[in-house]
Short mmCIF file of N, CA, C and O in Angstrom, two decimals:
data_model
loop_
_atom_site.label_atom_id
_atom_site.label_comp_id
_atom_site.label_asym_id
_atom_site.label_seq_id
_atom_site.Cartn_x
_atom_site.Cartn_y
_atom_site.Cartn_z
N MET A 148 -53.10 -3.10 240.26
CA MET A 148 -54.05 -2.84 241.32
C MET A 148 -53.36 -2.28 242.55
O MET A 148 -53.81 -1.32 243.15
N LYS A 149 -52.23 -2.87 242.92
CA LYS A 149 -51.51 -2.40 244.10
C LYS A 149 -51.00 -0.98 243.92
O LYS A 149 -50.96 -0.21 244.86
N GLU A 150 -50.60 -0.62 242.68
CA GLU A 150 -50.13 0.74 242.43
C GLU A 150 -51.24 1.74 242.71
O GLU A 150 -51.01 2.77 243.36
N GLU A 151 -52.43 1.44 242.22
CA GLU A 151 -53.56 2.34 242.44
C GLU A 151 -53.88 2.45 243.93
O GLU A 151 -54.20 3.53 244.42
N GLN A 152 -53.78 1.34 244.63
CA GLN A 152 -54.04 1.33 246.07
C GLN A 152 -53.01 2.18 246.81
O GLN A 152 -53.38 3.00 247.67
N LEU A 153 -51.74 2.02 246.48
CA LEU A 153 -50.70 2.81 247.12
C LEU A 153 -50.86 4.29 246.78
O LEU A 153 -50.76 5.15 247.67
N LEU A 154 -51.12 4.60 245.52
CA LEU A 154 -51.29 5.99 245.11
C LEU A 154 -52.46 6.63 245.86
O LEU A 154 -52.33 7.74 246.39
N ALA A 155 -53.58 5.95 245.92
CA ALA A 155 -54.76 6.49 246.61
C ALA A 155 -54.46 6.69 248.10
O ALA A 155 -54.85 7.72 248.68
N TYR A 156 -53.76 5.75 248.71
CA TYR A 156 -53.43 5.86 250.13
C TYR A 156 -52.51 7.05 250.38
O TYR A 156 -52.73 7.84 251.30
N LEU A 157 -51.47 7.19 249.55
CA LEU A 157 -50.53 8.30 249.73
C LEU A 157 -51.23 9.64 249.55
O LEU A 157 -51.02 10.57 250.33
N LYS A 158 -52.06 9.76 248.51
CA LYS A 158 -52.77 11.02 248.27
C LYS A 158 -53.69 11.36 249.44
O LYS A 158 -53.77 12.53 249.85
N ALA A 159 -54.37 10.37 249.98
CA ALA A 159 -55.35 10.62 251.05
C ALA A 159 -54.71 10.80 252.43
O ALA A 159 -55.22 11.57 253.25
N ASN A 160 -53.61 10.13 252.68
CA ASN A 160 -53.06 10.09 254.04
C ASN A 160 -51.65 10.64 254.19
O ASN A 160 -51.21 10.88 255.31
N CYS A 161 -50.94 10.78 253.10
CA CYS A 161 -49.51 11.16 253.18
C CYS A 161 -49.20 12.29 252.20
O CYS A 161 -48.18 12.26 251.51
N SER A 162 -50.06 13.27 252.14
CA SER A 162 -49.85 14.36 251.22
C SER A 162 -48.96 15.41 251.88
O SER A 162 -49.39 16.08 252.82
N GLY A 163 -47.74 15.49 251.43
CA GLY A 163 -46.78 16.44 251.98
C GLY A 163 -45.81 15.81 252.95
O GLY A 163 -46.10 14.80 253.59
N ARG A 164 -44.67 16.45 253.06
CA ARG A 164 -43.56 15.95 253.89
C ARG A 164 -43.98 15.73 255.35
O ARG A 164 -43.53 14.79 255.99
N GLY A 165 -44.82 16.59 255.86
CA GLY A 165 -45.24 16.49 257.25
C GLY A 165 -46.10 15.27 257.56
O GLY A 165 -46.28 14.92 258.72
N LYS A 166 -46.62 14.65 256.53
CA LYS A 166 -47.48 13.48 256.73
C LYS A 166 -46.86 12.19 256.20
O LYS A 166 -47.55 11.20 256.01
N ARG A 167 -45.56 12.23 255.97
CA ARG A 167 -44.90 11.03 255.45
C ARG A 167 -45.06 9.87 256.43
O ARG A 167 -45.24 10.06 257.62
N GLN A 168 -44.99 8.68 255.87
CA GLN A 168 -45.04 7.47 256.69
C GLN A 168 -43.83 6.62 256.37
O GLN A 168 -43.35 6.59 255.25
N THR A 169 -43.38 5.91 257.39
CA THR A 169 -42.21 5.06 257.21
C THR A 169 -42.57 3.88 256.31
O THR A 169 -43.74 3.55 256.11
N ARG A 170 -41.53 3.27 255.80
CA ARG A 170 -41.72 2.07 254.98
C ARG A 170 -42.51 1.02 255.77
O ARG A 170 -43.45 0.42 255.25
N ALA A 171 -42.13 0.81 257.03
CA ALA A 171 -42.81 -0.20 257.85
C ALA A 171 -44.29 0.13 258.04
O ALA A 171 -45.13 -0.77 258.00
N GLN A 172 -44.61 1.39 258.26
CA GLN A 172 -46.02 1.78 258.41
C GLN A 172 -46.80 1.48 257.14
O GLN A 172 -47.90 0.91 257.21
N LEU A 173 -46.24 1.83 256.00
CA LEU A 173 -46.92 1.58 254.73
C LEU A 173 -47.05 0.09 254.46
O LEU A 173 -48.08 -0.37 253.96
N GLN A 174 -46.02 -0.67 254.79
CA GLN A 174 -46.09 -2.12 254.60
C GLN A 174 -47.25 -2.71 255.40
O GLN A 174 -48.01 -3.53 254.88
N ARG A 175 -47.35 -2.30 256.67
CA ARG A 175 -48.44 -2.82 257.52
C ARG A 175 -49.81 -2.38 257.00
O ARG A 175 -50.72 -3.20 256.89
N LYS A 176 -49.95 -1.12 256.67
CA LYS A 176 -51.26 -0.59 256.25
C LYS A 176 -51.74 -1.22 254.95
O LYS A 176 -52.93 -1.43 254.76
N LEU A 177 -50.80 -1.51 254.04
CA LEU A 177 -51.18 -2.00 252.72
C LEU A 177 -50.86 -3.47 252.51
O LEU A 177 -51.02 -3.99 251.40
N ASN A 178 -50.39 -4.13 253.57
CA ASN A 178 -50.07 -5.56 253.50
C ASN A 178 -49.09 -5.87 252.37
O ASN A 178 -49.36 -6.71 251.50
N LEU A 179 -47.96 -5.17 252.40
CA LEU A 179 -46.92 -5.35 251.39
C LEU A 179 -45.61 -5.74 252.05
O LEU A 179 -45.35 -5.35 253.18
N SER A 180 -44.79 -6.46 251.31
CA SER A 180 -43.44 -6.73 251.79
C SER A 180 -42.57 -5.51 251.49
O SER A 180 -42.96 -4.63 250.70
N LYS A 181 -41.39 -5.49 252.06
CA LYS A 181 -40.45 -4.40 251.79
C LYS A 181 -40.13 -4.33 250.30
O LYS A 181 -40.14 -3.25 249.71
N ASP A 182 -39.86 -5.47 249.70
CA ASP A 182 -39.52 -5.51 248.27
C ASP A 182 -40.70 -5.07 247.40
O ASP A 182 -40.52 -4.37 246.41
N GLN A 183 -41.91 -5.49 247.77
CA GLN A 183 -43.09 -5.08 247.00
C GLN A 183 -43.27 -3.56 247.05
O GLN A 183 -43.52 -2.94 246.02
N LEU A 184 -43.14 -2.99 248.24
CA LEU A 184 -43.31 -1.55 248.38
C LEU A 184 -42.24 -0.80 247.59
O LEU A 184 -42.54 0.14 246.84
N THR A 185 -40.99 -1.24 247.72
CA THR A 185 -39.89 -0.59 247.00
C THR A 185 -40.13 -0.66 245.50
O THR A 185 -39.94 0.32 244.77
N ASP A 186 -40.55 -1.82 245.01
CA ASP A 186 -40.81 -2.00 243.58
C ASP A 186 -41.96 -1.11 243.11
O ASP A 186 -41.88 -0.49 242.05
N LEU A 187 -43.03 -1.04 243.89
CA LEU A 187 -44.16 -0.19 243.53
C LEU A 187 -43.75 1.27 243.44
O LEU A 187 -44.10 1.96 242.48
N VAL A 188 -43.03 1.75 244.45
CA VAL A 188 -42.59 3.14 244.45
C VAL A 188 -41.71 3.41 243.23
O VAL A 188 -41.88 4.42 242.54
N HIS A 189 -40.80 2.50 242.95
CA HIS A 189 -39.91 2.66 241.79
C HIS A 189 -40.72 2.76 240.50
O HIS A 189 -40.50 3.67 239.68
N ARG A 190 -41.65 1.83 240.29
CA ARG A 190 -42.45 1.83 239.06
C ARG A 190 -43.29 3.09 238.94
O ARG A 190 -43.40 3.68 237.86
N MET A 191 -43.85 3.54 240.06
CA MET A 191 -44.68 4.74 240.03
C MET A 191 -43.85 5.97 239.71
O MET A 191 -44.27 6.83 238.93
N ARG A 192 -42.66 6.07 240.28
CA ARG A 192 -41.78 7.19 239.98
C ARG A 192 -41.37 7.17 238.51
O ARG A 192 -41.30 8.22 237.87
N CYS A 193 -41.09 5.99 237.98
CA CYS A 193 -40.71 5.88 236.57
C CYS A 193 -41.83 6.32 235.65
O CYS A 193 -41.58 6.77 234.52
N LYS A 194 -43.06 6.22 236.10
CA LYS A 194 -44.22 6.67 235.32
C LYS A 194 -44.46 8.17 235.49
O LYS A 194 -45.39 8.72 234.91
N GLY A 195 -43.65 8.82 236.31
CA GLY A 195 -43.80 10.26 236.50
C GLY A 195 -44.71 10.66 237.64
O GLY A 195 -45.07 11.83 237.75
N LEU A 196 -45.09 9.71 238.49
CA LEU A 196 -45.93 10.05 239.64
C LEU A 196 -45.05 10.66 240.73
O LEU A 196 -43.94 10.19 240.98
N PRO A 197 -45.54 11.70 241.40
CA PRO A 197 -44.71 12.43 242.37
C PRO A 197 -44.64 11.77 243.75
O PRO A 197 -45.10 12.32 244.75
N ILE A 198 -44.02 10.60 243.79
CA ILE A 198 -43.86 9.90 245.06
C ILE A 198 -42.52 10.34 245.63
O ILE A 198 -41.46 10.00 245.12
N ALA A 199 -42.59 11.12 246.68
CA ALA A 199 -41.39 11.67 247.31
C ALA A 199 -41.01 10.80 248.51
O ALA A 199 -41.79 9.96 248.97
N GLY A 200 -39.81 11.02 249.00
CA GLY A 200 -39.39 10.26 250.17
C GLY A 200 -37.94 10.46 250.48
O GLY A 200 -37.22 11.19 249.81
N GLY A 201 -37.55 9.79 251.53
CA GLY A 201 -36.19 9.84 252.01
C GLY A 201 -36.03 8.81 253.10
O GLY A 201 -36.86 7.90 253.23
N PRO A 202 -35.00 8.96 253.91
CA PRO A 202 -34.75 7.96 254.94
C PRO A 202 -35.85 7.87 256.00
O PRO A 202 -35.95 6.87 256.70
N LEU A 203 -36.72 8.88 256.08
CA LEU A 203 -37.77 8.88 257.09
C LEU A 203 -39.12 8.42 256.58
O LEU A 203 -40.09 8.35 257.33
N GLY A 204 -39.21 8.10 255.29
CA GLY A 204 -40.46 7.58 254.77
C GLY A 204 -40.85 8.14 253.42
O GLY A 204 -40.11 8.91 252.81
N TYR A 205 -42.04 7.74 252.98
CA TYR A 205 -42.59 8.14 251.69
C TYR A 205 -43.78 9.07 251.89
O TYR A 205 -44.48 9.00 252.89
N TYR A 206 -44.03 9.88 250.86
CA TYR A 206 -45.21 10.75 250.86
C TYR A 206 -45.51 11.20 249.44
O TYR A 206 -44.68 11.08 248.55
N TYR A 207 -46.72 11.71 249.25
CA TYR A 207 -47.13 12.25 247.96
C TYR A 207 -46.69 13.71 247.92
O TYR A 207 -47.08 14.50 248.77
N ALA A 208 -45.84 14.05 246.96
CA ALA A 208 -45.26 15.39 246.88
C ALA A 208 -46.34 16.45 246.68
O ALA A 208 -47.30 16.25 245.92
N GLN A 209 -46.15 17.58 247.34
CA GLN A 209 -47.06 18.71 247.18
C GLN A 209 -46.47 19.81 246.31
O GLN A 209 -47.20 20.69 245.86
N ASN A 210 -45.15 19.78 246.10
CA ASN A 210 -44.52 20.84 245.32
C ASN A 210 -43.19 20.33 244.75
O ASN A 210 -42.73 19.24 245.08
N ALA A 211 -42.59 21.18 243.92
CA ALA A 211 -41.33 20.81 243.28
C ALA A 211 -40.21 20.62 244.29
O ALA A 211 -39.31 19.81 244.08
N GLY A 212 -40.26 21.34 245.40
CA GLY A 212 -39.24 21.19 246.44
C GLY A 212 -39.23 19.79 247.03
O GLY A 212 -38.17 19.24 247.34
N ASP A 213 -40.43 19.20 247.19
CA ASP A 213 -40.51 17.82 247.68
C ASP A 213 -39.81 16.87 246.72
O ASP A 213 -39.08 15.97 247.13
N ILE A 214 -40.04 17.09 245.43
CA ILE A 214 -39.42 16.24 244.42
C ILE A 214 -37.90 16.45 244.40
O ILE A 214 -37.13 15.49 244.35
N LEU A 215 -37.48 17.70 244.47
CA LEU A 215 -36.05 17.99 244.42
C LEU A 215 -35.32 17.37 245.61
O LEU A 215 -34.24 16.80 245.44
N SER A 216 -35.91 17.42 246.79
CA SER A 216 -35.24 16.81 247.95
C SER A 216 -35.15 15.30 247.79
O SER A 216 -34.15 14.68 248.19
N THR A 217 -36.14 14.70 247.16
CA THR A 217 -36.10 13.26 246.89
C THR A 217 -35.02 12.94 245.87
O THR A 217 -34.25 11.98 246.03
N ILE A 218 -34.92 13.75 244.83
CA ILE A 218 -33.87 13.56 243.82
C ILE A 218 -32.50 13.65 244.47
O ILE A 218 -31.62 12.82 244.21
N ARG A 219 -32.29 14.63 245.32
CA ARG A 219 -30.99 14.80 245.99
C ARG A 219 -30.66 13.58 246.85
O ARG A 219 -29.51 13.12 246.89
N TRP A 220 -31.65 13.06 247.55
CA TRP A 220 -31.45 11.87 248.39
C TRP A 220 -31.07 10.67 247.52
O TRP A 220 -30.14 9.92 247.85
N LEU A 221 -31.77 10.50 246.39
CA LEU A 221 -31.46 9.38 245.49
C LEU A 221 -30.08 9.54 244.88
O LEU A 221 -29.35 8.56 244.71
N GLU A 222 -29.70 10.77 244.54
CA GLU A 222 -28.36 11.01 244.01
C GLU A 222 -27.28 10.63 245.03
O GLU A 222 -26.23 10.08 244.67
N LYS A 223 -27.55 10.90 246.29
CA LYS A 223 -26.59 10.53 247.34
C LYS A 223 -26.43 9.01 247.41
O LYS A 223 -25.31 8.49 247.56
N ILE A 224 -27.53 8.29 247.28
CA ILE A 224 -27.49 6.82 247.28
C ILE A 224 -26.66 6.32 246.09
O ILE A 224 -25.81 5.44 246.23
N VAL A 225 -26.92 6.91 244.91
CA VAL A 225 -26.18 6.51 243.72
C VAL A 225 -24.69 6.76 243.91
O VAL A 225 -23.86 5.90 243.57
N LYS A 226 -24.32 7.91 244.44
CA LYS A 226 -22.91 8.22 244.67
C LYS A 226 -22.28 7.20 245.62
O LYS A 226 -21.18 6.73 245.39
N THR A 227 -22.99 6.86 246.68
CA THR A 227 -22.49 5.87 247.64
C THR A 227 -22.26 4.52 246.95
O THR A 227 -21.23 3.87 247.17
N LEU A 228 -23.19 4.11 246.11
CA LEU A 228 -23.04 2.85 245.38
C LEU A 228 -21.87 2.90 244.41
O LEU A 228 -21.10 1.94 244.30
N LEU A 229 -21.72 4.02 243.71
CA LEU A 229 -20.59 4.16 242.79
C LEU A 229 -19.26 4.15 243.52
O LEU A 229 -18.28 3.57 243.04
N ASP A 230 -19.21 4.74 244.71
CA ASP A 230 -17.99 4.69 245.52
C ASP A 230 -17.66 3.24 245.89
O ASP A 230 -16.50 2.83 245.86
N SER A 231 -18.68 2.47 246.24
CA SER A 231 -18.47 1.05 246.55
C SER A 231 -17.96 0.28 245.34
O SER A 231 -17.03 -0.54 245.45
N ILE A 232 -18.56 0.55 244.19
CA ILE A 232 -18.13 -0.11 242.96
C ILE A 232 -16.67 0.22 242.65
O ILE A 232 -15.87 -0.66 242.32
N ASN A 233 -16.32 1.50 242.78
CA ASN A 233 -14.94 1.91 242.52
C ASN A 233 -13.96 1.23 243.48
O ASN A 233 -12.89 0.78 243.07
N GLY A 234 -14.32 1.15 244.75
CA GLY A 234 -13.46 0.47 245.73
C GLY A 234 -13.30 -1.00 245.42
O GLY A 234 -12.19 -1.55 245.51
N LEU A 235 -14.39 -1.65 245.05
CA LEU A 235 -14.31 -3.07 244.71
C LEU A 235 -13.51 -3.30 243.43
O LEU A 235 -12.79 -4.30 243.31
N THR A 236 -13.61 -2.36 242.49
CA THR A 236 -12.81 -2.46 241.27
C THR A 236 -11.33 -2.40 241.60
O THR A 236 -10.53 -3.18 241.07
N GLN A 237 -10.97 -1.50 242.51
CA GLN A 237 -9.57 -1.43 242.95
C GLN A 237 -9.15 -2.72 243.63
O GLN A 237 -8.05 -3.23 243.40
N ALA A 238 -10.02 -3.26 244.46
CA ALA A 238 -9.70 -4.51 245.15
C ALA A 238 -9.52 -5.65 244.14
O ALA A 238 -8.62 -6.48 244.29
N MET A 239 -10.37 -5.68 243.14
CA MET A 239 -10.29 -6.73 242.14
C MET A 239 -8.97 -6.67 241.39
O MET A 239 -8.37 -7.70 241.07
N GLU A 240 -8.48 -5.47 241.13
CA GLU A 240 -7.21 -5.31 240.41
C GLU A 240 -6.05 -5.92 241.19
O GLU A 240 -5.07 -6.35 240.59
N SER A 241 -6.16 -5.99 242.50
CA SER A 241 -5.08 -6.57 243.31
C SER A 241 -4.97 -8.08 243.12
O SER A 241 -3.97 -8.68 243.48
N PHE A 242 -5.97 -8.69 242.52
CA PHE A 242 -5.94 -10.13 242.26
C PHE A 242 -5.24 -10.47 240.96
O PHE A 242 -5.03 -11.63 240.65
N GLY A 243 -4.92 -9.46 240.18
CA GLY A 243 -4.25 -9.71 238.90
C GLY A 243 -5.25 -9.91 237.79
O GLY A 243 -6.44 -9.62 237.93
N PRO A 244 -4.77 -10.44 236.66
CA PRO A 244 -5.65 -10.61 235.49
C PRO A 244 -6.83 -11.51 235.82
O PRO A 244 -6.72 -12.49 236.57
N MET A 245 -7.95 -11.16 235.24
CA MET A 245 -9.16 -11.97 235.43
C MET A 245 -9.01 -13.29 234.69
O MET A 245 -8.54 -13.32 233.56
N ASP A 246 -9.44 -14.37 235.33
CA ASP A 246 -9.39 -15.66 234.64
C ASP A 246 -10.69 -15.95 233.91
O ASP A 246 -10.79 -16.92 233.19
N GLY A 247 -11.70 -15.12 234.12
CA GLY A 247 -12.95 -15.26 233.39
C GLY A 247 -13.90 -16.29 233.94
O GLY A 247 -15.01 -16.41 233.47
N ILE A 248 -13.49 -17.07 234.93
CA ILE A 248 -14.35 -18.14 235.45
C ILE A 248 -15.62 -17.57 236.05
O ILE A 248 -16.72 -17.98 235.72
N GLY A 249 -15.50 -16.60 236.97
CA GLY A 249 -16.67 -16.01 237.61
C GLY A 249 -17.57 -15.30 236.63
O GLY A 249 -18.79 -15.42 236.67
N ALA A 250 -16.98 -14.58 235.68
CA ALA A 250 -17.76 -13.84 234.69
C ALA A 250 -18.53 -14.80 233.78
O ALA A 250 -19.65 -14.52 233.40
N GLN A 251 -17.93 -15.95 233.45
CA GLN A 251 -18.59 -16.90 232.57
C GLN A 251 -19.78 -17.56 233.25
O GLN A 251 -20.76 -17.88 232.62
N ARG A 252 -19.71 -17.74 234.57
CA ARG A 252 -20.79 -18.39 235.29
C ARG A 252 -21.87 -17.41 235.70
O ARG A 252 -22.87 -17.79 236.26
N GLY A 253 -21.65 -16.11 235.47
CA GLY A 253 -22.68 -15.13 235.83
C GLY A 253 -22.63 -14.75 237.29
O GLY A 253 -23.62 -14.26 237.82
N GLU A 254 -21.52 -14.98 237.98
CA GLU A 254 -21.42 -14.62 239.38
C GLU A 254 -21.39 -13.10 239.51
O GLU A 254 -21.02 -12.38 238.60
N GLY A 255 -21.75 -12.62 240.70
CA GLY A 255 -21.70 -11.20 240.97
C GLY A 255 -22.90 -10.46 240.42
O GLY A 255 -22.84 -9.27 240.20
N GLY A 256 -23.99 -11.16 240.17
CA GLY A 256 -25.20 -10.51 239.72
C GLY A 256 -25.35 -10.39 238.22
O GLY A 256 -26.33 -9.91 237.74
N SER A 257 -24.35 -10.83 237.46
CA SER A 257 -24.45 -10.76 236.00
C SER A 257 -25.25 -11.95 235.49
O SER A 257 -25.16 -13.04 236.03
N PRO A 258 -26.04 -11.74 234.44
CA PRO A 258 -26.82 -12.86 233.89
C PRO A 258 -25.96 -13.87 233.20
O PRO A 258 -24.88 -13.68 232.82
#
């Protein structure tokens, strides 16, 4: 239900880059938490819906350029995260061989 509500709102009020709204604006208008909004946008994009956005907010894409700019922004985020992972991997190596205690308990986000 919330996906349909967000999709309808974006189509009616945020069609195109010039009408984007910030995360906070969308949260207030649709009574969503930050995590709920992020999850909805993620699920909708995974279904192939053209939800574009960037650091200045979300909007319903009007053309392929809107989608491409969103893809580029997401790729930048992924690269930043991979750089962090690589740095932490280097830091971990300075501790010597793993004793397996943390990995066995599921620490660090592992199940």
